[in-house]
Short mmCIF file of C-alpha atoms in Angstrom, two decimals:
data_model
loop_
_atom_site.label_atom_id
_atom_site.label_comp_id
_atom_site.label_asym_id
_atom_site.label_seq_id
_atom_site.Cartn_x
_atom_site.Cartn_y
_atom_site.Cartn_z
CA UNK S 1 -38.51 59.95 -11.74
CA UNK S 2 -38.10 57.08 -14.24
CA UNK S 3 -40.20 53.94 -14.38
CA UNK S 4 -37.22 52.04 -12.97
CA UNK S 5 -36.98 54.46 -10.02
CA UNK S 6 -40.68 54.07 -9.37
CA UNK S 7 -40.37 50.29 -9.08
CA UNK S 8 -37.17 50.24 -7.05
CA UNK S 9 -37.89 49.26 -3.44
CA UNK S 10 -34.80 49.07 -1.24
CA UNK S 11 -36.80 47.94 1.79
CA UNK S 12 -37.26 44.37 0.54
CA UNK S 13 -34.61 41.88 -0.59
CA UNK S 14 -34.34 40.76 -4.18
CA UNK S 15 -32.79 37.48 -5.35
CA UNK S 16 -30.59 39.14 -7.99
CA UNK S 17 -29.04 41.45 -5.41
CA UNK S 18 -28.67 38.77 -2.71
CA UNK S 19 -26.99 36.50 -5.27
CA UNK S 20 -24.70 39.40 -6.16
CA UNK S 21 -23.80 39.70 -2.46
CA UNK S 22 -22.97 35.99 -2.18
CA UNK S 23 -20.69 36.29 -5.21
CA UNK S 24 -18.83 39.12 -3.52
CA UNK S 25 -20.42 41.92 -5.54
CA UNK S 26 -21.26 45.40 -4.33
CA UNK S 27 -24.55 46.03 -6.14
CA UNK S 28 -26.86 45.25 -3.25
CA UNK S 29 -28.56 46.95 -0.29
CA UNK S 30 -28.47 46.45 3.47
CA UNK S 31 -31.71 44.46 3.38
CA UNK S 32 -30.17 42.10 0.80
CA UNK S 33 -27.08 41.62 2.95
CA UNK S 34 -29.14 40.98 6.08
CA UNK S 35 -31.18 38.22 4.43
CA UNK S 36 -28.06 36.90 2.70
CA UNK S 37 -26.30 36.61 6.07
CA UNK S 38 -29.32 34.96 7.69
CA UNK S 39 -29.43 32.50 4.83
CA UNK S 40 -25.71 31.69 4.89
CA UNK S 41 -25.86 31.31 8.67
CA UNK S 42 -28.25 28.41 8.18
CA UNK S 43 -26.66 27.14 4.97
CA UNK S 44 -23.00 28.22 4.70
CA UNK S 45 -22.56 26.32 1.44
CA UNK S 46 -24.70 28.86 -0.41
CA UNK S 47 -21.53 30.73 -1.39
CA UNK S 48 -20.12 27.47 -2.78
CA UNK S 49 -23.39 26.96 -4.66
CA UNK S 50 -23.14 30.47 -6.09
CA UNK S 51 -19.57 29.97 -7.30
CA UNK S 52 -20.38 26.52 -8.66
CA UNK S 53 -23.38 27.91 -10.53
CA UNK S 54 -21.28 30.69 -12.09
CA UNK S 55 -18.60 28.17 -13.10
CA UNK S 56 -21.18 25.93 -14.74
CA UNK S 57 -22.61 28.86 -16.68
CA UNK S 58 -19.15 29.84 -17.92
CA UNK S 59 -18.34 26.30 -19.10
CA UNK S 60 -21.75 25.81 -20.71
CA UNK S 61 -21.60 29.11 -22.62
CA UNK S 62 -18.05 28.32 -23.74
CA UNK S 63 -19.26 24.94 -25.01
CA UNK S 64 -22.10 26.55 -26.96
CA UNK S 65 -19.87 29.20 -28.53
CA UNK S 66 -16.78 27.10 -29.20
CA UNK S 67 -18.12 23.61 -29.92
CA UNK S 68 -21.76 24.05 -30.88
CA UNK S 69 -21.28 27.18 -33.00
CA UNK S 70 -24.02 29.17 -31.27
CA UNK S 71 -23.85 32.91 -31.88
CA UNK S 72 -27.10 34.03 -30.23
CA UNK S 73 -27.99 33.87 -26.56
CA UNK S 74 -31.20 34.71 -24.71
CA UNK S 75 -30.44 34.94 -20.98
CA UNK S 76 -33.67 35.15 -18.98
CA UNK S 77 -33.39 36.18 -15.33
CA UNK S 78 -29.79 37.24 -15.73
CA UNK S 79 -29.53 38.90 -12.32
CA UNK S 80 -27.03 41.52 -11.28
CA UNK S 81 -23.98 41.91 -13.54
CA UNK S 82 -20.88 40.33 -12.01
CA UNK S 83 -17.68 38.90 -13.45
CA UNK S 84 -17.83 36.60 -16.48
CA UNK S 85 -21.35 37.38 -17.60
CA UNK S 86 -22.88 35.52 -20.53
CA UNK S 87 -21.85 38.07 -23.16
CA UNK S 88 -18.29 38.28 -21.85
CA UNK S 89 -17.83 34.51 -21.99
CA UNK S 90 -19.56 34.11 -25.36
CA UNK S 91 -17.79 37.02 -27.01
CA UNK S 92 -14.41 35.91 -25.67
CA UNK S 93 -14.94 32.71 -27.67
CA UNK S 94 -16.79 34.30 -30.60
CA UNK S 95 -16.67 38.12 -30.77
CA UNK S 96 -19.66 38.28 -33.12
CA UNK S 97 -22.00 36.71 -30.55
CA UNK S 98 -25.28 38.53 -29.89
CA UNK S 99 -26.82 38.46 -26.42
CA UNK S 100 -30.16 39.59 -25.02
CA UNK S 101 -30.51 39.73 -21.25
CA UNK S 102 -33.94 39.66 -19.59
CA UNK S 103 -34.76 40.67 -16.01
CA UNK S 104 -37.45 42.66 -14.23
CA UNK S 105 -35.50 44.23 -11.37
CA UNK S 106 -35.01 47.99 -11.86
CA UNK S 107 -31.59 48.02 -10.19
CA UNK S 108 -30.47 45.24 -12.53
CA UNK S 109 -31.81 47.34 -15.40
CA UNK S 110 -29.72 50.36 -14.42
CA UNK S 111 -26.52 48.39 -13.96
CA UNK S 112 -27.03 46.18 -16.99
CA UNK S 113 -27.44 49.09 -19.36
CA UNK S 114 -24.33 50.70 -17.92
CA UNK S 115 -22.11 47.64 -17.68
CA UNK S 116 -23.26 44.99 -20.13
CA UNK S 117 -21.50 46.38 -23.17
CA UNK S 118 -19.94 43.92 -25.56
CA UNK S 119 -17.70 43.75 -28.58
CA UNK S 120 -18.02 45.93 -31.66
CA UNK S 121 -18.54 42.79 -33.76
CA UNK S 122 -21.41 41.51 -31.65
CA UNK S 123 -24.38 42.99 -29.81
CA UNK S 124 -25.68 43.16 -26.24
CA UNK S 125 -29.19 44.25 -25.25
CA UNK S 126 -31.19 44.33 -22.03
CA UNK S 127 -34.97 43.73 -21.91
CA UNK S 128 -37.10 44.64 -18.92
CA UNK S 129 -39.58 41.75 -18.94
CA UNK S 130 -41.03 38.96 -16.82
CA UNK S 131 -40.33 35.23 -17.13
CA UNK S 132 -44.07 34.52 -17.03
CA UNK S 133 -44.57 36.39 -20.31
CA UNK S 134 -42.65 34.27 -22.85
CA UNK S 135 -44.37 35.82 -25.86
CA UNK S 136 -43.35 39.33 -24.81
CA UNK S 137 -39.77 38.21 -24.20
CA UNK S 138 -39.51 36.56 -27.59
CA UNK S 139 -41.07 39.50 -29.42
CA UNK S 140 -38.71 41.99 -27.80
CA UNK S 141 -35.62 39.80 -28.23
CA UNK S 142 -36.32 39.26 -31.91
CA UNK S 143 -37.14 42.88 -32.64
CA UNK S 144 -33.59 44.16 -33.16
CA UNK S 145 -30.88 41.93 -31.68
CA UNK S 146 -31.66 38.24 -32.26
CA UNK S 147 -32.81 36.37 -35.35
CA UNK S 148 -34.93 33.68 -33.75
CA UNK S 149 -35.06 31.70 -36.99
CA UNK S 150 -31.43 30.78 -36.27
CA UNK S 151 -30.17 28.48 -33.47
CA UNK S 152 -30.13 30.24 -30.13
CA UNK S 153 -28.85 29.43 -26.66
CA UNK S 154 -31.64 29.86 -24.09
CA UNK S 155 -30.24 30.48 -20.59
CA UNK S 156 -32.48 29.84 -17.56
CA UNK S 157 -30.25 29.94 -14.50
CA UNK S 158 -31.77 29.90 -10.99
CA UNK S 159 -34.98 31.46 -12.27
CA UNK S 160 -37.44 28.58 -12.69
CA UNK S 161 -37.35 27.91 -8.94
CA UNK S 162 -39.17 31.22 -8.53
CA UNK S 163 -42.21 29.69 -10.28
CA UNK S 164 -44.04 27.80 -7.50
CA UNK S 165 -46.01 25.46 -9.76
CA UNK S 166 -43.80 22.96 -11.57
CA UNK S 167 -46.26 22.48 -14.42
CA UNK S 168 -46.30 26.24 -15.03
CA UNK S 169 -42.51 26.35 -15.02
CA UNK S 170 -42.36 23.50 -17.53
CA UNK S 171 -44.92 25.29 -19.71
CA UNK S 172 -42.80 28.47 -19.73
CA UNK S 173 -39.73 26.52 -20.85
CA UNK S 174 -41.67 24.78 -23.60
CA UNK S 175 -43.16 28.02 -24.90
CA UNK S 176 -39.74 29.64 -25.06
CA UNK S 177 -38.17 26.61 -26.77
CA UNK S 178 -41.09 26.26 -29.19
CA UNK S 179 -40.15 29.59 -30.77
CA UNK S 180 -36.54 28.51 -31.36
CA UNK S 181 -35.38 26.36 -34.30
CA UNK S 182 -33.71 22.97 -34.36
CA UNK S 183 -30.13 23.21 -33.20
CA UNK S 184 -30.96 25.60 -30.37
CA UNK S 185 -29.83 24.81 -26.83
CA UNK S 186 -31.18 25.13 -23.30
CA UNK S 187 -28.77 25.83 -20.43
CA UNK S 188 -30.52 25.50 -17.09
CA UNK S 189 -29.71 25.04 -13.41
CA UNK S 190 -31.67 25.36 -10.18
CA UNK S 191 -31.51 24.51 -6.50
CA UNK S 192 -32.15 20.96 -5.31
CA UNK S 193 -32.67 19.33 -1.92
CA UNK S 194 -30.90 15.98 -2.27
CA UNK S 195 -27.37 16.62 -0.95
CA UNK S 196 -27.91 18.79 2.12
CA UNK S 197 -31.66 19.11 1.91
CA UNK S 198 -32.71 19.96 5.49
CA UNK S 199 -30.25 22.85 5.91
CA UNK S 200 -31.00 24.25 2.47
CA UNK S 201 -34.75 23.93 3.03
CA UNK S 202 -34.48 25.80 6.35
CA UNK S 203 -32.51 28.60 4.71
CA UNK S 204 -35.00 28.79 1.85
CA UNK S 205 -37.70 29.18 4.48
CA UNK S 206 -35.92 32.32 5.74
CA UNK S 207 -35.80 33.65 2.20
CA UNK S 208 -39.47 32.94 1.54
CA UNK S 209 -40.47 34.64 4.80
CA UNK S 210 -38.62 37.85 3.86
CA UNK S 211 -38.86 38.23 0.09
CA UNK S 212 -41.88 38.85 -2.12
CA UNK S 213 -40.73 36.31 -4.70
CA UNK S 214 -40.49 32.83 -3.21
CA UNK S 215 -38.03 30.15 -4.30
CA UNK S 216 -38.69 26.41 -4.42
CA UNK S 217 -36.08 23.68 -4.30
CA UNK S 218 -36.81 20.72 -6.56
CA UNK S 219 -35.61 17.16 -6.92
CA UNK S 220 -33.40 16.39 -9.92
CA UNK S 221 -36.15 14.32 -11.51
CA UNK S 222 -38.39 17.38 -11.38
CA UNK S 223 -35.70 19.56 -12.97
CA UNK S 224 -35.36 16.91 -15.68
CA UNK S 225 -38.84 17.82 -16.90
CA UNK S 226 -37.43 21.08 -18.27
CA UNK S 227 -35.23 18.99 -20.57
CA UNK S 228 -37.90 16.68 -21.98
CA UNK S 229 -37.65 16.30 -25.75
CA UNK S 230 -34.08 17.60 -25.88
CA UNK S 231 -30.86 15.77 -26.65
CA UNK S 232 -28.99 15.96 -23.35
CA UNK S 233 -25.32 16.82 -23.62
CA UNK S 234 -22.95 14.69 -21.54
CA UNK S 235 -22.59 14.38 -18.58
CA UNK S 236 -26.32 15.05 -18.27
CA UNK S 237 -28.15 16.63 -15.35
CA UNK S 238 -25.58 16.70 -12.55
CA UNK S 239 -24.42 18.92 -9.68
CA UNK S 240 -23.08 22.07 -11.32
CA UNK S 241 -19.59 21.38 -10.00
CA UNK S 242 -19.56 18.08 -11.91
CA UNK S 243 -20.53 19.47 -15.32
CA UNK S 244 -17.31 19.28 -17.38
CA UNK S 245 -15.01 20.68 -14.68
CA UNK S 246 -11.52 21.71 -15.78
CA UNK S 247 -8.84 19.06 -15.33
CA UNK S 248 -6.97 21.23 -12.83
CA UNK S 249 -10.01 22.10 -10.71
CA UNK S 250 -9.20 22.07 -6.96
CA UNK S 251 -11.05 19.62 -4.74
CA UNK S 252 -13.15 22.41 -3.21
CA UNK S 253 -14.55 23.27 -6.64
CA UNK S 254 -15.52 19.64 -7.25
CA UNK S 255 -17.69 19.26 -4.17
CA UNK S 256 -21.22 18.17 -5.00
CA UNK S 257 -23.64 20.99 -4.31
CA UNK S 258 -27.40 21.30 -4.15
CA UNK S 259 -27.72 22.88 -7.55
CA UNK S 260 -28.05 20.69 -10.62
CA UNK S 261 -27.42 21.89 -14.16
CA UNK S 262 -27.65 20.53 -17.67
CA UNK S 263 -27.41 21.48 -21.32
CA UNK S 264 -29.85 20.15 -23.91
CA UNK S 265 -30.07 20.51 -27.70
CA UNK S 266 -33.36 20.90 -29.54
CA UNK S 267 -33.46 18.23 -32.26
#
């Protein structure tokens, strides 16, 4: 039995696998689907949030690779591989892009190592590590794949809400960014409670009652603390659906959702 097998518990839901279920993926278990269905029964828009979040990530990574010239990406809390993962989007724009994924779910580990293969010109690596250990993440990421003396795109999508204390979450972001040079970027998004707060809060309560890792919705002004000291790229911290949507986006994709995202540049 491997270390990953030893840690894999299919009797409790995990956010990466539930998120995979909402995106229409197949890498999840019955317990994940049960909680996912309970959640969506209370908050049907969670599937819209999931799609909006994925669209924002795609557009933000494309911006970094095409316009900002970023060729290194550190994606912490990547979750279960689905369509249009960070390395696929980045390497489609710049084949020499190098990506390190970080997660601590053993099922994610198995699938990531099997599926997250990139271009011959670039590099893709998976690190089994915890968000609350920034030093360990940075050491591992810089060991073989990333040169952290060069500008890097730090991706923190739907992961900081799993840190209950806002000050601790802010500290984690600052410690990660402190190790990156000027010209690096932060891409971040998390759940909010300002558009359909009561329904989302009730659904989050179901999640927190069933999963070992709780999630905490935050107001946009609280999420803005993750971006302090950065140059915020237009249009700022907005619902993910409103961050540089394509001109031909259908009305359904432009609905405001309770997940806000932003991109910031380290001066």
